[in-house]
Amino acid sequence: MERSLQKKGIRVKEYQRKTYAVWEITLKCNLACSHCGSRAGDKRDNELNTTEALDLVKQMAELGIKEVTLIGGEAFLRPDWLMIAAEITRLGMVASMTTGGYGISLGTAKRMKAAGITTVSVSIDGLATTHDRIRGKAGSWQQCFETIARLNQVGIICGVNTQINRETALGLPLLYQALVDANVSAWQIQLTVPMGNAVENSQLLLQPIELLDLYPLLHYLSLRGRRDGLTIQPGNNIGYYGPYERVLRGANNLENDWAFYKGCQAGQSVIGIEADGSIKGCPSLPSDAYVGGNIRNKTLSQIYYHSDELNINEHQSDAMATEHLWGHCASCEFANTCRGGCHWTSHVFFGKRGNNPYCHHRVLKLAVQGRKERFYLKERAKGMPFDHGIFELLEENIGPIDPNAPHQFTLKKAQYPKRWLQENPQLIQSLYFERGLGMKRYVDAGIVDREQSPWFKSKEEVTST
C-alpha cells in the first residue's frame, strides 16, 4: 500500500460527499449555556413546519445522505421531533441525536427507540459544579448520567461530548473516570471557541500556550481509554500534526498510518441544516458567511452542488486549496494537507478562515523557539445565533511558565482520581516530562534548529551563556 501523500494533498472523492447531515430542528432549549455558539433558548420565528421538515427528509434521502443527527437547541422540545426521526429511519437513513440530557425520561427513551434513533451523544462539560454553572441549570450534570442510564436501558448506544475550556479542562481526568464508571464507550472532545455566548464569556477560552499542558493529558487519557474501553474521539479543532496526532485520531489502532487530520470536511462529508431551512457545509460555521441557500427557495440538491458556500473545500490544485491561508498557516509544512485546520475555529476568532491558533504543532513549534501567541477580544459580537466577534492575535516571548498561575490551565492544577495517583505517584511529573519531551522531539527531528531554541542549546552554548 502506498504510504506517501499525493503531491496535490488529500482530497475527498466525489462518492464520499453527501454522507452525513447535522440538523438543528429547533433553536428552543431548556438550558442556558455560557458557551453556546447558537445562543439557543427561544425557537426561531420561522422554523420549518412539519410538512417542510418531512419534505427535507425526503430530499436528504434523494441526495444520498446516510445519517442524520438531530440537534437543537434541544431537539426533543420540537413537538414533531419523533415523527421526523421515524421518517429518517423509514427512508433508510440512520437517525441519531445530540442532547443536553436534561429531561429525557424512560418513557421518552422508549419512544426514541421506537422511532428508530440508534445513537445519542449527551453533552457533559466538566464535573457537576462546573457543568451546572456553565449550562445554567442546577442538577443538569446528574440528569445527564440518568439519561445515559435510561438510553442504555432501552438499547440506544450512548456516547458523550465535552467542550474543553479553562473550567472544564481541570476536571477532565475525573470526568473520564465518571464516564468509564457509567459504561460510556465513546467520548468526543472539542475545544471551546468564541462563537455566540462564548464571545461574551471569552475568559473561558484556553490561550494557545495552555495547549502545551493540555495535549500530554489528552494523550494519556487516549491511551488509558484503550485499556478501559473508552474511545476518545477528537473533534475538528483538536490536534493537527503534533506528536500525538496518530494516537488521538487512531481510535483503537495505533498503527494506522492514515490517522491524521486531512483538512476541513465542510460540504464534503457533512452538511449543516438550521431550523429555518438554511443549508451550510458544517453545522458550526457562522451563518452569515457560510449559508449557501434555503430549502424554501431552492432544492437541497441545487444548494449542495451549485452554491459556492458548500463547495469551499472542492479544490483542483495546491494553489486553490491553500490560497485562503494566512499567518503561520500560510508557511506551514502541512499546509497542503491541513489547509488551515477547522474553518469554524479560525473564522470565529478572526472573521475569516485560514489561520488557526489552536494548532498543537504550531504551539509546540513556537514554544521551542521561546515564543507564544496570545489573543484578546477586539470587536464584540452582535448577539445573534452563530455570530462571532473579532480577536487580535499577538506573538510574544514565553517567559517563565508558572504551574500555579491563576486563571490558566496547567497539569498541576488538574484534578486526578486518587486511585490513579496511588497507582502512579509520579503521574503529574511524568506528564510534565512528556510535555518537555514533545518539545525536544521538534529539535531532534530538525523541525526547529537547535540554534533557534533558548531551551535546547548545545553544551557549548549553555557553558558560554
Phi, psi and omega in degrees: 000135180289129185257346181271152177283147174294154184304325182280359176089189181276131176221129181289132182285160185305317184291344180272348171290163175062048179253335194212133177234137174248120191240111171283102184274346172201152175264357179293138184214150177258010174238171180222073189285134183286351179244013186293119183289333181266358183053044183297151180174278174273152178288159176293151179294331188238042179293151181302140174278177185299317181298315180295320181295316180292327175294323177295322175302315179299317180295324178296317179297319180292327179290332181111013176300136181259331181217142177234121176259122179272128179226179175229212022032220173236113190303323186285358176277352173274125188304326185260022187297323180285332174295318178296315180298318181295323179290323175302314180294317183300326182271013170089010178260157176279131177256122177229180189203146169242133186220153171284349172078008183259108174107015177266107180279173176296323178297318177297318178301320179295319179292326175298316178298317180295329179283350176101006177292123188261323182223147179224137173250124181260132182275116178231120185245089176089194178278177191305308184297315180295312181302311183297323179290313181295323185266001170069026182211115177296136179084000184290329179296313179297322178299323179301315182288329174292322176297316178302315181297319181292319178296318177298323182298325182266001175092020175265127178294131187233128173240183181227145172237145185223133171275130179258121177213187185299330180276316184282332183299326183298328183260010184304315180297319179291323176294319176308311183294324177296323179291320177298316180296332180270008178063030173284135184252347182221133183226108177268133181240147183210143176281134175294134179235163187279074172240145176059230183299334182292342177293314179288342179243044187292351174294343176289334191289137172290135169283152184308322182298335180289344177293338177301323178273327184294316189290323172301326178291315178298322177299314180297315180295323179296316178292319179296324180299329177296327179281323186267358179080022178244107180276121178267123185249112181287135175286184188289344178249023176255131170100236183082075160069014170284184185292347183252010188303312183288329176293314182292320184263358184273001182051239182263010182244097182286347184259013183283108182294339185258014180273077175207163184293136185238028176095161180301135182256012180303126181078355180259292179253003182210150166227156177244142180233127177269162188296341179266006179095004177287140184243133175219169187286343180209140183296338184272341186297145177302135186296315186304320186266341193234001175287127183264353180156178182232138185290351173283342182248332180220163175284159178301320180297317179299316181294316186295316186270338190240356178270138179298324186296329180268003178239025182293341181254013174268106185232146180253356182204164176301320183298316179293322184288339186239005184292341180274353185285146177208174182063211182297330182296331183294331183251012184288148179297335185255019187302317185294331181267316184282320180057035175088010176069209185291117180298323179303311183299311181298315187294320183285344172278315194237359180080008176199154181276169170109005179208103191253109182285350181263023177279123181294319177303315181294316179298315179296315183299317177293317183298321178299331178271005180078023184238159176210163174250149178218136180245156174213154183287125181253323183224124185287160177281164184272350178092022181252160176303138177060029177266179182203162172263198175233128180252147174263139182245124180246149172244133186209171177291148181290307188077179180297141178260116183266114181294346179255013184303132177290154177056035178212137177283132172221158178299325182292327183274348178295155183255125185244146174302138181303323181297324178297317182288332175289321177294322183219088181300340181261019186302310183296317178298323180292327177291321175295322177298318179298322177299313179293323179295323177300320177291318181297325179302327181292329175282313182299326181276355179079011177294322173237129178297140181304326181293340181275351187254127175283349184263335188236050179287160175290165181300323180295318181293319179298318180297315181293328180288000000 
